[in-house]
Amino acid sequence: MKLRAPQELDTETLRGVANTLSQLHKLGLLSVVVIDCGTDENRLTFQDQAFRLCEAIDGFGDIGARLVKNAIVRSEDNSPADVRVEDRGFMDRILRHRMMPVIPSLLSRSETQAPQPVDSNKVVLALTRYFAGLQSSGTVDSTGTKLHPKTVALVERIIILDPLGAVPMTGRPGASHRFINLEQEYGSILKELMGPDGSPLAEESPLRASITAHAANLTLARDALAILPSTSSALITTPDAAANVVATTNRANPALEDEPFEFGGMVTTRRKKNPLLHNLLTDKPVFSSSLPIARAPANSGKAPLIGVSTGSTLLKRGMPLTIFPNPRENPWRPPEPGGPRLRLTDKDIDLPRLVHLIEDSFGRKLDVDDYLKRVNENIAGIIIAGEYEGGAILTWERPEGLDDQTAHEQGRYVPYLDKFAVLRKSQGSGGVADVVFNAMVRGCFPDGVCWRSRKDNPVNKWYFERSTGTSKLSGCNWTMFWTTPGLDPRHPTLRDYESVCRGVEPSWADNKHILD
């Protein structure tokens, strides 16, 4: 775990962080803490803050923490890493006694020179390599081959506590990414944060500095997780959130209060979920990343300051996301009648694996020939997560009574989610469904899409939370959902949506058309 700017934390917040670390320990996660006071601070500040955290941790039971000095040295073996860990057994003994090492990000140059501040991200990466057994030992065997030390510990989480908070969403002040699939999103999010010349896209100096820090945290998470098993994850949040600090009531500005409840003149606030504990227990973000922002309140009790994003960001190495066609290069629009179009039988689509995904997810056999006959000429696009672990097939559908030419001329083609599937082994974990859904509503159909589901489908709660509107269709067993904003019950677009949702014929091999 990296704790940035602990010198700015009051005693209550630091004790809250220490309490959370103690609770994580009781749940089986032992923390190694890197103290980052900033490279412009002197070494005494680092040591004082490290001692301060150790004392706070020692106040919560018999677990305890120990300051580790002179553990970070400069690499001298032509390694691409600038710094390395040099443990002479002290940190190993601390870990064996199930205590928490607290390491100031100070670089020891020699026995005659005082340690100097060093980039804390380099320290985190050096520790990650060391624990994973990937740090060069500097020794060779009889054949001249470099020996690598064995794995010291299994690193399950990289936690970054930064007063600036989670990775911000551009264009939404105070809002943050809840989950980042690094394999898919790292490049685009970094580009959003930084300009084409590598400088932050901001005019104000404090905001420029904060964006640079956010980008550095994002890159640190990416680089650290690249070293670790795919099951490891990273979490970026504020010390306040980690400490579960609740904002005090602000009578002068009620908008800054956090969901107040008033009892006889006394105003209190609800205590929110601790993102560190929640993540350890579930390996999920506090709020699903595919929930609309309005339905996922930030996990912070304080008003956002300049450059600060509320909430927490969970990051995983994740999986690649393949979209046909790529909406950034070819935005999804209804094809002209008789024009070229995507088909499920194209060489880029692995149809057997796609069919397996659908059948495994729904637990039913698909009548492939009938399905291709129905959808192959009106495919809008296909989203594939990983190695066909999840996916979505989206189509352009015509309302009843319209031919292709009329639907195109009148702009009445309906964007329809025909199949949304996740392999059963990936359901409920890994965020596969969130990744696919986000790609659909943010990149492919940002103006809205509709779909249907059986009225008794247990997945409907998930759909309800992510749609902007729903309607239980009379006379049939379908509930209609849509993400299109601003549609009142009498809007003509809804009539077209309903026509499509009523009219699409399923293509299951068992011919039970009422089910889908």
Short mmCIF file of C-alpha atoms in Angstrom, two decimals:
data_model
loop_
_atom_site.label_atom_id
_atom_site.label_comp_id
_atom_site.label_asym_id
_atom_site.label_seq_id
_atom_site.Cartn_x
_atom_site.Cartn_y
_atom_site.Cartn_z
CA MET A 1 0.00 0.00 0.00
CA LYS A 2 1.19 3.51 -0.79
CA LEU A 3 0.10 6.35 1.50
CA ARG A 4 0.68 9.74 -0.09
CA ALA A 5 1.03 12.97 1.90
CA PRO A 6 0.43 11.49 5.39
CA GLN A 7 1.76 14.75 6.86
CA GLU A 8 -1.48 16.38 5.68
CA LEU A 9 -3.70 13.93 7.57
CA ASP A 10 -5.15 14.76 10.95
CA THR A 11 -4.89 12.31 13.82
CA GLU A 12 -8.45 11.02 13.42
CA THR A 13 -7.95 10.14 9.76
CA LEU A 14 -4.58 8.49 10.33
CA ARG A 15 -6.05 6.42 13.17
CA GLY A 16 -8.90 5.45 10.87
CA VAL A 17 -6.42 4.26 8.22
CA ALA A 18 -4.51 2.32 10.89
CA ASN A 19 -7.74 0.72 12.10
CA THR A 20 -8.62 -0.36 8.56
CA LEU A 21 -5.15 -1.88 8.10
CA SER A 22 -5.65 -3.80 11.34
CA GLN A 23 -9.04 -5.04 10.14
CA LEU A 24 -7.52 -6.14 6.83
CA HIS A 25 -4.90 -8.05 8.80
CA LYS A 26 -7.60 -9.86 10.79
CA LEU A 27 -9.23 -10.81 7.48
CA GLY A 28 -5.96 -12.29 6.24
CA LEU A 29 -4.40 -9.44 4.24
CA LEU A 30 -1.08 -8.24 5.65
CA SER A 31 -0.11 -4.77 4.44
CA VAL A 32 3.32 -3.41 3.53
CA VAL A 33 3.05 0.38 3.61
CA VAL A 34 5.17 2.81 1.58
CA ILE A 35 5.23 6.35 2.97
CA ASP A 36 5.27 9.12 0.35
CA CYS A 37 5.69 12.65 1.67
CA GLY A 38 6.83 14.10 -1.66
CA THR A 39 10.34 14.31 -3.07
CA ASP A 40 10.63 17.95 -1.99
CA GLU A 41 10.33 17.01 1.71
CA ASN A 42 13.36 16.18 3.84
CA ARG A 43 14.09 12.68 5.10
CA LEU A 44 13.12 13.53 8.68
CA THR A 45 9.55 14.18 7.56
CA PHE A 46 9.43 10.71 6.00
CA GLN A 47 10.74 9.08 9.17
CA ASP A 48 8.43 11.07 11.44
CA GLN A 49 5.38 10.13 9.38
CA ALA A 50 6.44 6.48 9.26
CA PHE A 51 6.77 6.43 13.06
CA ARG A 52 3.43 8.22 13.33
CA LEU A 53 1.68 5.50 11.32
CA CYS A 54 3.46 2.73 13.25
CA GLU A 55 2.23 4.19 16.53
CA ALA A 56 -1.31 4.45 15.18
CA ILE A 57 -1.27 0.80 14.04
CA ASP A 58 0.21 -0.31 17.37
CA GLY A 59 -2.82 1.23 19.05
CA PHE A 60 -5.10 -1.45 17.56
CA GLY A 61 -4.28 -4.74 19.24
CA ASP A 62 -1.22 -6.95 19.23
CA ILE A 63 -0.53 -6.86 15.49
CA GLY A 64 1.84 -3.93 15.40
CA ALA A 65 3.99 -2.35 12.73
CA ARG A 66 7.71 -1.75 12.37
CA LEU A 67 9.67 0.92 10.55
CA VAL A 68 12.02 -0.52 7.93
CA LYS A 69 15.04 1.67 7.18
CA ASN A 70 17.62 1.51 4.40
CA ALA A 71 15.70 -1.14 2.45
CA ILE A 72 15.67 0.74 -0.87
CA VAL A 73 18.97 1.04 -2.75
CA ARG A 74 20.01 1.96 -6.26
CA SER A 75 20.32 -0.89 -8.75
CA GLU A 76 23.90 -1.60 -9.79
CA ASP A 77 23.43 -4.58 -12.11
CA ASN A 78 22.38 -2.74 -15.28
CA SER A 79 18.79 -3.60 -14.46
CA PRO A 80 16.13 -1.46 -16.16
CA ALA A 81 14.76 -0.73 -12.68
CA ASP A 82 16.29 2.32 -10.99
CA VAL A 83 15.94 0.99 -7.46
CA ARG A 84 15.81 -2.38 -5.77
CA VAL A 85 15.05 -3.87 -2.36
CA GLU A 86 17.96 -4.86 -0.17
CA ASP A 87 16.59 -6.79 2.77
CA ARG A 88 19.12 -8.18 5.19
CA GLY A 89 16.52 -10.29 6.92
CA PHE A 90 14.80 -7.58 8.95
CA MET A 91 11.71 -7.21 6.76
CA ASP A 92 11.51 -10.98 6.34
CA ARG A 93 11.40 -11.41 10.14
CA ILE A 94 8.70 -8.74 10.42
CA LEU A 95 6.55 -10.56 7.88
CA ARG A 96 7.12 -13.93 9.54
CA HIS A 97 5.82 -12.45 12.78
CA ARG A 98 2.76 -11.19 10.86
CA MET A 99 3.63 -7.56 11.53
CA MET A 100 3.33 -4.68 9.06
CA PRO A 101 6.49 -3.21 7.54
CA VAL A 102 6.30 0.57 7.08
CA ILE A 103 8.85 1.79 4.54
CA PRO A 104 9.61 5.47 3.88
CA SER A 105 10.39 6.11 0.22
CA LEU A 106 13.99 7.03 0.92
CA LEU A 107 16.91 5.86 -1.20
CA SER A 108 20.04 4.69 0.64
CA ARG A 109 23.04 5.57 -1.51
CA SER A 110 25.87 4.51 0.78
CA GLU A 111 26.72 4.03 4.44
CA THR A 112 28.28 7.48 4.57
CA GLN A 113 25.40 9.36 2.91
CA ALA A 114 22.04 10.07 4.47
CA PRO A 115 19.04 8.54 2.65
CA GLN A 116 17.29 10.89 0.24
CA PRO A 117 13.66 11.01 -0.97
CA VAL A 118 12.94 9.00 -4.11
CA ASP A 119 9.89 8.56 -6.33
CA SER A 120 7.53 6.41 -4.27
CA ASN A 121 6.15 4.72 -7.38
CA LYS A 122 9.60 3.28 -8.06
CA VAL A 123 9.66 1.97 -4.50
CA VAL A 124 6.26 0.29 -4.91
CA LEU A 125 7.39 -1.37 -8.14
CA ALA A 126 10.67 -2.48 -6.56
CA LEU A 127 8.79 -4.06 -3.65
CA THR A 128 6.36 -5.72 -6.06
CA ARG A 129 9.23 -7.28 -8.02
CA TYR A 130 10.93 -8.31 -4.79
CA PHE A 131 7.87 -10.04 -3.33
CA ALA A 132 7.05 -11.69 -6.68
CA GLY A 133 10.58 -13.11 -6.94
CA LEU A 134 11.38 -11.08 -10.06
CA GLN A 135 14.16 -8.92 -8.65
CA SER A 136 17.59 -9.85 -9.93
CA SER A 137 19.79 -11.15 -7.14
CA GLY A 138 23.00 -10.00 -8.80
CA THR A 139 24.54 -13.47 -8.41
CA VAL A 140 25.17 -16.12 -11.06
CA ASP A 141 25.42 -19.89 -11.06
CA SER A 142 28.27 -22.01 -12.41
CA THR A 143 27.05 -21.51 -15.99
CA GLY A 144 26.98 -17.73 -15.66
CA THR A 145 23.18 -17.55 -15.54
CA LYS A 146 21.73 -14.90 -13.25
CA LEU A 147 19.89 -16.30 -10.27
CA HIS A 148 16.53 -14.88 -9.25
CA PRO A 149 15.31 -15.09 -5.68
CA LYS A 150 12.23 -17.14 -4.87
CA THR A 151 8.80 -15.63 -4.36
CA VAL A 152 8.71 -13.93 -0.97
CA ALA A 153 4.97 -13.29 -0.72
CA LEU A 154 1.80 -13.40 -2.80
CA VAL A 155 0.76 -9.84 -3.62
CA GLU A 156 -3.01 -9.75 -3.97
CA ARG A 157 -3.66 -5.99 -3.86
CA ILE A 158 -1.92 -2.77 -4.77
CA ILE A 159 -3.61 -0.04 -2.71
CA ILE A 160 -2.96 3.65 -3.35
CA LEU A 161 -4.27 6.10 -0.76
CA ASP A 162 -4.04 9.56 -2.27
CA PRO A 163 -5.78 12.74 -1.06
CA LEU A 164 -6.57 13.43 -4.73
CA GLY A 165 -8.73 10.34 -4.81
CA ALA A 166 -9.74 7.96 -7.57
CA VAL A 167 -9.02 8.23 -11.30
CA PRO A 168 -11.27 11.09 -12.50
CA MET A 169 -13.70 10.96 -15.38
CA THR A 170 -13.05 13.82 -17.77
CA GLY A 171 -15.92 16.25 -18.20
CA ARG A 172 -17.58 15.21 -14.92
CA PRO A 173 -16.13 17.28 -12.04
CA GLY A 174 -15.77 15.19 -8.89
CA ALA A 175 -16.79 11.93 -10.61
CA SER A 176 -14.41 9.00 -10.93
CA HIS A 177 -13.99 5.72 -12.75
CA ARG A 178 -15.29 2.92 -10.54
CA PHE A 179 -13.61 0.09 -12.45
CA ILE A 180 -10.88 0.15 -15.08
CA ASN A 181 -10.19 -2.79 -17.35
CA LEU A 182 -6.55 -1.89 -18.02
CA GLU A 183 -6.17 -4.17 -21.02
CA GLN A 184 -8.92 -2.22 -22.75
CA GLU A 185 -9.01 1.25 -21.19
CA TYR A 186 -5.53 2.27 -20.02
CA GLY A 187 -4.48 4.05 -23.20
CA SER A 188 -7.72 5.94 -23.73
CA ILE A 189 -8.03 7.08 -20.10
CA LEU A 190 -4.40 8.21 -20.00
CA LYS A 191 -4.99 10.13 -23.23
CA GLU A 192 -8.04 11.78 -21.67
CA LEU A 193 -5.96 12.87 -18.67
CA MET A 194 -2.91 14.00 -20.61
CA GLY A 195 -2.61 16.08 -23.74
CA PRO A 196 -1.06 14.85 -26.99
CA ASP A 197 2.28 16.36 -25.94
CA GLY A 198 2.24 14.53 -22.61
CA SER A 199 1.12 17.54 -20.59
CA PRO A 200 -2.09 17.72 -18.56
CA LEU A 201 -5.08 19.18 -20.34
CA ALA A 202 -5.64 21.96 -17.82
CA GLU A 203 -4.88 25.65 -17.56
CA GLU A 204 -4.75 26.11 -13.78
CA SER A 205 -1.47 25.09 -12.17
CA PRO A 206 -3.00 23.17 -9.20
CA LEU A 207 -5.26 21.23 -11.56
CA ARG A 208 -2.35 20.43 -13.88
CA ALA A 209 -0.40 19.05 -10.93
CA SER A 210 -3.33 16.93 -9.76
CA ILE A 211 -3.92 15.48 -13.23
CA THR A 212 -0.24 14.55 -13.44
CA ALA A 213 -0.59 12.75 -10.09
CA HIS A 214 -3.74 10.93 -11.26
CA ALA A 215 -1.94 9.79 -14.41
CA ALA A 216 1.03 8.60 -12.33
CA ASN A 217 -1.29 6.55 -10.09
CA LEU A 218 -2.94 4.99 -13.13
CA THR A 219 0.44 4.07 -14.62
CA LEU A 220 1.69 2.69 -11.31
CA ALA A 221 -1.32 0.39 -11.07
CA ARG A 222 -0.81 -0.77 -14.66
CA ASP A 223 2.92 -1.44 -14.20
CA ALA A 224 2.51 -3.22 -10.86
CA LEU A 225 -0.33 -5.46 -12.04
CA ALA A 226 1.68 -6.39 -15.13
CA ILE A 227 4.16 -8.08 -12.76
CA LEU A 228 1.54 -9.92 -10.72
CA PRO A 229 -0.91 -12.77 -11.42
CA SER A 230 -4.06 -11.85 -13.32
CA THR A 231 -6.09 -12.38 -10.14
CA SER A 232 -4.40 -9.42 -8.41
CA SER A 233 -6.04 -6.00 -8.44
CA ALA A 234 -5.34 -2.38 -7.53
CA LEU A 235 -7.47 0.09 -5.62
CA ILE A 236 -7.10 3.88 -5.66
CA THR A 237 -9.02 5.92 -3.10
CA THR A 238 -8.59 8.65 -0.51
CA PRO A 239 -7.27 8.23 3.04
CA ASP A 240 -10.63 9.61 4.23
CA ALA A 241 -12.51 6.81 2.47
CA ALA A 242 -10.06 4.20 3.76
CA ALA A 243 -10.47 5.59 7.27
CA ASN A 244 -14.26 5.70 6.85
CA VAL A 245 -14.19 9.31 8.00
CA VAL A 246 -17.63 10.91 7.88
CA ALA A 247 -18.01 14.58 7.11
CA THR A 248 -19.26 16.83 9.85
CA THR A 249 -22.48 18.70 9.26
CA ASN A 250 -22.17 21.92 7.28
CA ARG A 251 -25.15 24.08 8.18
CA ALA A 252 -23.92 26.92 6.00
CA ASN A 253 -23.95 24.74 2.93
CA PRO A 254 -26.37 21.81 3.19
CA ALA A 255 -25.40 20.67 -0.30
CA LEU A 256 -22.10 19.48 1.14
CA GLU A 257 -23.76 17.22 3.68
CA ASP A 258 -23.75 13.50 3.11
CA GLU A 259 -27.34 12.28 3.16
CA PRO A 260 -28.28 13.77 6.55
CA PHE A 261 -30.86 12.36 8.92
CA GLU A 262 -32.26 14.72 11.55
CA PHE A 263 -33.55 13.60 14.93
CA GLY A 264 -34.78 16.35 17.26
CA GLY A 265 -32.33 18.94 15.97
CA MET A 266 -29.38 16.55 15.88
CA VAL A 267 -27.99 15.89 12.41
CA THR A 268 -25.98 12.73 11.77
CA THR A 269 -24.68 11.00 8.68
CA ARG A 270 -24.71 7.40 7.55
CA ARG A 271 -21.40 5.60 7.70
CA LYS A 272 -20.48 4.40 4.23
CA LYS A 273 -18.83 1.22 3.06
CA ASN A 274 -15.10 1.06 3.56
CA PRO A 275 -13.73 0.50 0.02
CA LEU A 276 -10.68 -1.45 1.24
CA LEU A 277 -12.69 -3.91 3.29
CA HIS A 278 -15.38 -4.19 0.62
CA ASN A 279 -12.78 -4.88 -2.06
CA LEU A 280 -11.02 -7.55 0.00
CA LEU A 281 -14.27 -9.38 0.71
CA THR A 282 -15.77 -9.12 -2.79
CA ASP A 283 -12.96 -8.20 -5.22
CA LYS A 284 -15.45 -5.72 -6.69
CA PRO A 285 -15.84 -1.94 -6.61
CA VAL A 286 -18.20 -0.49 -4.01
CA PHE A 287 -20.60 0.41 -6.82
CA SER A 288 -20.79 -1.47 -10.10
CA SER A 289 -19.04 0.35 -12.93
CA SER A 290 -22.03 -0.10 -15.25
CA LEU A 291 -24.45 1.69 -12.93
CA PRO A 292 -25.42 5.18 -14.12
CA ILE A 293 -23.48 7.80 -12.18
CA ALA A 294 -26.66 9.16 -10.59
CA ARG A 295 -27.28 5.74 -9.02
CA ALA A 296 -23.75 5.28 -7.68
CA PRO A 297 -23.08 7.94 -5.04
CA ALA A 298 -19.44 8.70 -4.39
CA ASN A 299 -17.88 6.99 -1.41
CA SER A 300 -16.60 10.19 0.12
CA GLY A 301 -17.91 12.29 2.94
CA LYS A 302 -16.21 15.51 1.89
CA ALA A 303 -16.87 17.98 -0.89
CA PRO A 304 -14.46 17.65 -3.84
CA LEU A 305 -11.64 20.16 -3.98
CA ILE A 306 -9.91 21.31 -7.13
CA GLY A 307 -8.50 18.32 -8.99
CA VAL A 308 -9.98 15.87 -6.47
CA SER A 309 -12.26 13.03 -7.58
CA THR A 310 -14.50 11.31 -5.09
CA GLY A 311 -15.10 7.59 -4.75
CA SER A 312 -12.73 4.71 -5.42
CA THR A 313 -11.29 3.10 -8.53
CA LEU A 314 -10.72 -0.65 -8.78
CA LEU A 315 -8.25 -1.64 -11.48
CA LYS A 316 -7.51 -5.06 -12.94
CA ARG A 317 -5.27 -6.22 -15.72
CA GLY A 318 -8.55 -7.42 -17.15
CA MET A 319 -9.21 -8.68 -20.62
CA PRO A 320 -9.12 -7.32 -24.15
CA LEU A 321 -12.36 -6.07 -25.64
CA THR A 322 -12.99 -6.54 -29.34
CA ILE A 323 -15.76 -4.58 -31.04
CA PHE A 324 -16.89 -5.13 -34.63
CA PRO A 325 -16.96 -2.58 -36.16
CA ASN A 326 -14.74 -0.34 -34.03
CA PRO A 327 -17.07 2.56 -33.11
CA ARG A 328 -14.15 5.00 -32.89
CA GLU A 329 -13.31 4.37 -36.52
CA ASN A 330 -16.77 3.51 -37.83
CA PRO A 331 -19.60 4.84 -35.64
CA TRP A 332 -22.54 2.47 -35.58
CA ARG A 333 -25.20 3.73 -37.97
CA PRO A 334 -27.98 1.91 -39.85
CA PRO A 335 -26.62 0.66 -43.19
CA GLU A 336 -28.14 1.94 -46.38
CA PRO A 337 -30.46 -0.56 -48.07
CA GLY A 338 -28.34 -2.87 -50.20
CA GLY A 339 -25.10 -1.49 -48.76
CA PRO A 340 -22.23 -3.50 -47.20
CA ARG A 341 -22.78 -4.76 -43.66
CA LEU A 342 -21.30 -6.90 -40.92
CA ARG A 343 -22.40 -10.52 -40.67
CA LEU A 344 -21.91 -13.22 -38.04
CA THR A 345 -20.42 -15.41 -40.77
CA ASP A 346 -17.58 -12.95 -41.52
CA LYS A 347 -14.07 -14.37 -41.11
CA ASP A 348 -13.31 -12.06 -38.16
CA ILE A 349 -16.09 -13.69 -36.12
CA ASP A 350 -15.48 -17.09 -34.53
CA LEU A 351 -19.05 -18.30 -34.96
CA PRO A 352 -18.65 -21.67 -33.15
CA ARG A 353 -17.23 -19.94 -30.06
CA LEU A 354 -19.94 -17.29 -30.22
CA VAL A 355 -22.62 -19.98 -30.37
CA HIS A 356 -21.01 -21.78 -27.42
CA LEU A 357 -21.01 -18.53 -25.44
CA ILE A 358 -24.73 -18.00 -26.08
CA GLU A 359 -25.69 -21.60 -25.31
CA ASP A 360 -23.57 -21.74 -22.14
CA SER A 361 -24.94 -18.44 -20.86
CA PHE A 362 -28.61 -19.19 -21.56
CA GLY A 363 -28.41 -22.92 -20.85
CA ARG A 364 -30.22 -23.66 -24.12
CA LYS A 365 -29.39 -24.89 -27.61
CA LEU A 366 -29.54 -22.29 -30.36
CA ASP A 367 -31.08 -23.04 -33.74
CA VAL A 368 -28.08 -21.57 -35.54
CA ASP A 369 -29.50 -21.67 -39.07
CA ASP A 370 -32.73 -19.98 -38.01
CA TYR A 371 -30.84 -17.41 -35.97
CA LEU A 372 -28.53 -16.51 -38.85
CA LYS A 373 -31.52 -16.23 -41.16
CA ARG A 374 -33.13 -13.75 -38.76
CA VAL A 375 -30.18 -11.51 -37.80
CA ASN A 376 -27.37 -11.90 -40.32
CA GLU A 377 -28.60 -9.11 -42.60
CA ASN A 378 -29.28 -6.55 -39.85
CA ILE A 379 -26.27 -6.81 -37.53
CA ALA A 380 -25.32 -3.45 -36.00
CA GLY A 381 -22.25 -4.76 -34.22
CA ILE A 382 -20.72 -7.38 -31.97
CA ILE A 383 -18.87 -6.94 -28.67
CA ILE A 384 -16.53 -9.71 -27.50
CA ALA A 385 -14.86 -9.71 -24.07
CA GLY A 386 -11.64 -11.68 -23.71
CA GLU A 387 -11.61 -15.08 -25.38
CA TYR A 388 -15.37 -15.13 -25.89
CA GLU A 389 -15.97 -15.00 -22.12
CA GLY A 390 -18.75 -12.51 -22.66
CA GLY A 391 -20.36 -10.66 -25.49
CA ALA A 392 -23.30 -8.87 -27.02
CA ILE A 393 -24.94 -9.04 -30.43
CA LEU A 394 -26.74 -5.86 -31.44
CA THR A 395 -29.00 -5.38 -34.42
CA TRP A 396 -30.90 -2.73 -36.34
CA GLU A 397 -34.58 -3.70 -36.26
CA ARG A 398 -37.50 -2.33 -38.26
CA PRO A 399 -40.78 -1.49 -36.51
CA GLU A 400 -43.70 -3.51 -37.82
CA GLY A 401 -45.03 -2.33 -41.17
CA LEU A 402 -41.83 -0.61 -42.38
CA ASP A 403 -39.54 -1.81 -45.14
CA ASP A 404 -35.78 -1.17 -45.16
CA GLN A 405 -36.00 1.89 -47.39
CA THR A 406 -38.73 3.58 -45.34
CA ALA A 407 -37.07 2.82 -42.01
CA HIS A 408 -33.79 4.27 -43.30
CA GLU A 409 -35.34 7.39 -44.82
CA GLN A 410 -37.42 8.13 -41.72
CA GLY A 411 -34.59 7.33 -39.30
CA ARG A 412 -36.70 4.73 -37.52
CA TYR A 413 -34.31 1.81 -37.32
CA VAL A 414 -34.31 0.61 -33.71
CA PRO A 415 -30.97 -0.15 -31.99
CA TYR A 416 -31.70 -3.50 -30.33
CA LEU A 417 -29.70 -5.68 -27.94
CA ASP A 418 -30.46 -9.12 -29.33
CA LYS A 419 -28.13 -11.25 -27.18
CA PHE A 420 -26.21 -10.41 -24.00
CA ALA A 421 -24.21 -13.40 -22.79
CA VAL A 422 -21.53 -14.24 -20.21
CA LEU A 423 -20.03 -17.69 -19.70
CA ARG A 424 -21.43 -19.24 -16.54
CA LYS A 425 -17.97 -19.59 -15.02
CA SER A 426 -17.49 -15.81 -15.41
CA GLN A 427 -20.91 -14.71 -14.17
CA GLY A 428 -20.93 -12.72 -10.94
CA SER A 429 -17.18 -12.13 -10.93
CA GLY A 430 -14.48 -10.45 -12.93
CA GLY A 431 -16.72 -7.64 -14.15
CA VAL A 432 -17.27 -9.24 -17.57
CA ALA A 433 -20.90 -8.16 -17.77
CA ASP A 434 -19.99 -4.60 -16.71
CA VAL A 435 -17.24 -4.38 -19.33
CA VAL A 436 -19.57 -5.48 -22.14
CA PHE A 437 -22.48 -3.31 -20.99
CA ASN A 438 -20.29 -0.21 -20.65
CA ALA A 439 -18.89 -0.71 -24.13
CA MET A 440 -22.42 -0.95 -25.48
CA VAL A 441 -23.91 2.15 -23.84
CA ARG A 442 -20.84 4.40 -23.87
CA GLY A 443 -19.05 3.65 -27.11
CA CYS A 444 -21.44 1.78 -29.41
CA PHE A 445 -24.90 3.20 -28.69
CA PRO A 446 -24.34 6.33 -26.55
CA ASP A 447 -27.71 7.73 -27.68
CA GLY A 448 -29.60 4.71 -26.42
CA VAL A 449 -30.48 1.08 -27.05
CA CYS A 450 -33.46 -1.11 -26.16
CA TRP A 451 -33.90 -4.77 -25.26
CA ARG A 452 -36.36 -7.15 -23.67
CA SER A 453 -36.31 -9.78 -20.96
CA ARG A 454 -38.79 -12.26 -19.50
CA LYS A 455 -40.85 -10.67 -16.73
CA ASP A 456 -39.68 -13.37 -14.29
CA ASN A 457 -36.02 -13.24 -15.31
CA PRO A 458 -33.86 -12.95 -12.13
CA VAL A 459 -31.43 -10.75 -14.09
CA ASN A 460 -34.08 -8.04 -14.39
CA LYS A 461 -32.94 -6.29 -11.21
CA TRP A 462 -29.53 -5.81 -12.86
CA TYR A 463 -31.26 -4.46 -15.99
CA PHE A 464 -33.56 -2.15 -13.99
CA GLU A 465 -30.59 -0.51 -12.29
CA ARG A 466 -28.83 0.19 -15.58
CA SER A 467 -31.70 1.33 -17.79
CA THR A 468 -33.26 4.77 -18.00
CA GLY A 469 -36.73 3.33 -18.48
CA THR A 470 -38.73 0.09 -18.41
CA SER A 471 -42.18 -1.09 -19.43
CA LYS A 472 -43.96 -4.38 -18.78
CA LEU A 473 -45.60 -5.17 -22.09
CA SER A 474 -49.23 -6.18 -21.79
CA GLY A 475 -50.46 -9.46 -23.20
CA CYS A 476 -47.02 -11.13 -23.22
CA ASN A 477 -44.22 -12.20 -20.90
CA TRP A 478 -41.77 -9.45 -21.89
CA THR A 479 -40.39 -6.48 -19.99
CA MET A 480 -38.88 -3.81 -22.23
CA PHE A 481 -35.80 -1.80 -21.19
CA TRP A 482 -34.06 1.17 -22.78
CA THR A 483 -31.16 3.53 -22.08
CA THR A 484 -32.33 6.32 -24.39
CA PRO A 485 -32.70 9.53 -22.35
CA GLY A 486 -35.73 11.80 -22.33
CA LEU A 487 -38.45 9.41 -23.52
CA ASP A 488 -41.87 10.05 -22.00
CA PRO A 489 -44.51 7.29 -22.17
CA ARG A 490 -46.10 8.74 -25.31
CA HIS A 491 -42.89 9.32 -27.24
CA PRO A 492 -43.09 7.81 -30.76
CA THR A 493 -39.65 6.22 -30.31
CA LEU A 494 -41.07 4.10 -27.48
CA ARG A 495 -43.82 2.87 -29.78
CA ASP A 496 -41.16 1.73 -32.25
CA TYR A 497 -39.22 0.08 -29.40
CA GLU A 498 -42.34 -1.77 -28.26
CA SER A 499 -43.13 -2.90 -31.80
CA VAL A 500 -39.67 -4.45 -32.11
CA CYS A 501 -39.68 -6.05 -28.63
CA ARG A 502 -43.03 -7.65 -29.33
CA GLY A 503 -42.13 -8.79 -32.82
CA VAL A 504 -38.67 -10.38 -32.56
CA GLU A 505 -38.96 -14.17 -32.84
CA PRO A 506 -36.56 -16.26 -30.71
CA SER A 507 -34.42 -18.90 -32.41
CA TRP A 508 -34.02 -21.64 -29.83
CA ALA A 509 -33.80 -25.27 -30.93
CA ASP A 510 -36.53 -26.30 -28.46
CA ASN A 511 -39.03 -23.96 -30.17
CA LYS A 512 -40.27 -22.58 -26.86
CA HIS A 513 -40.68 -19.10 -28.27
CA ILE A 514 -42.14 -17.63 -25.12
CA LEU A 515 -38.78 -17.96 -23.42
CA ASP A 516 -35.57 -16.15 -24.26
#
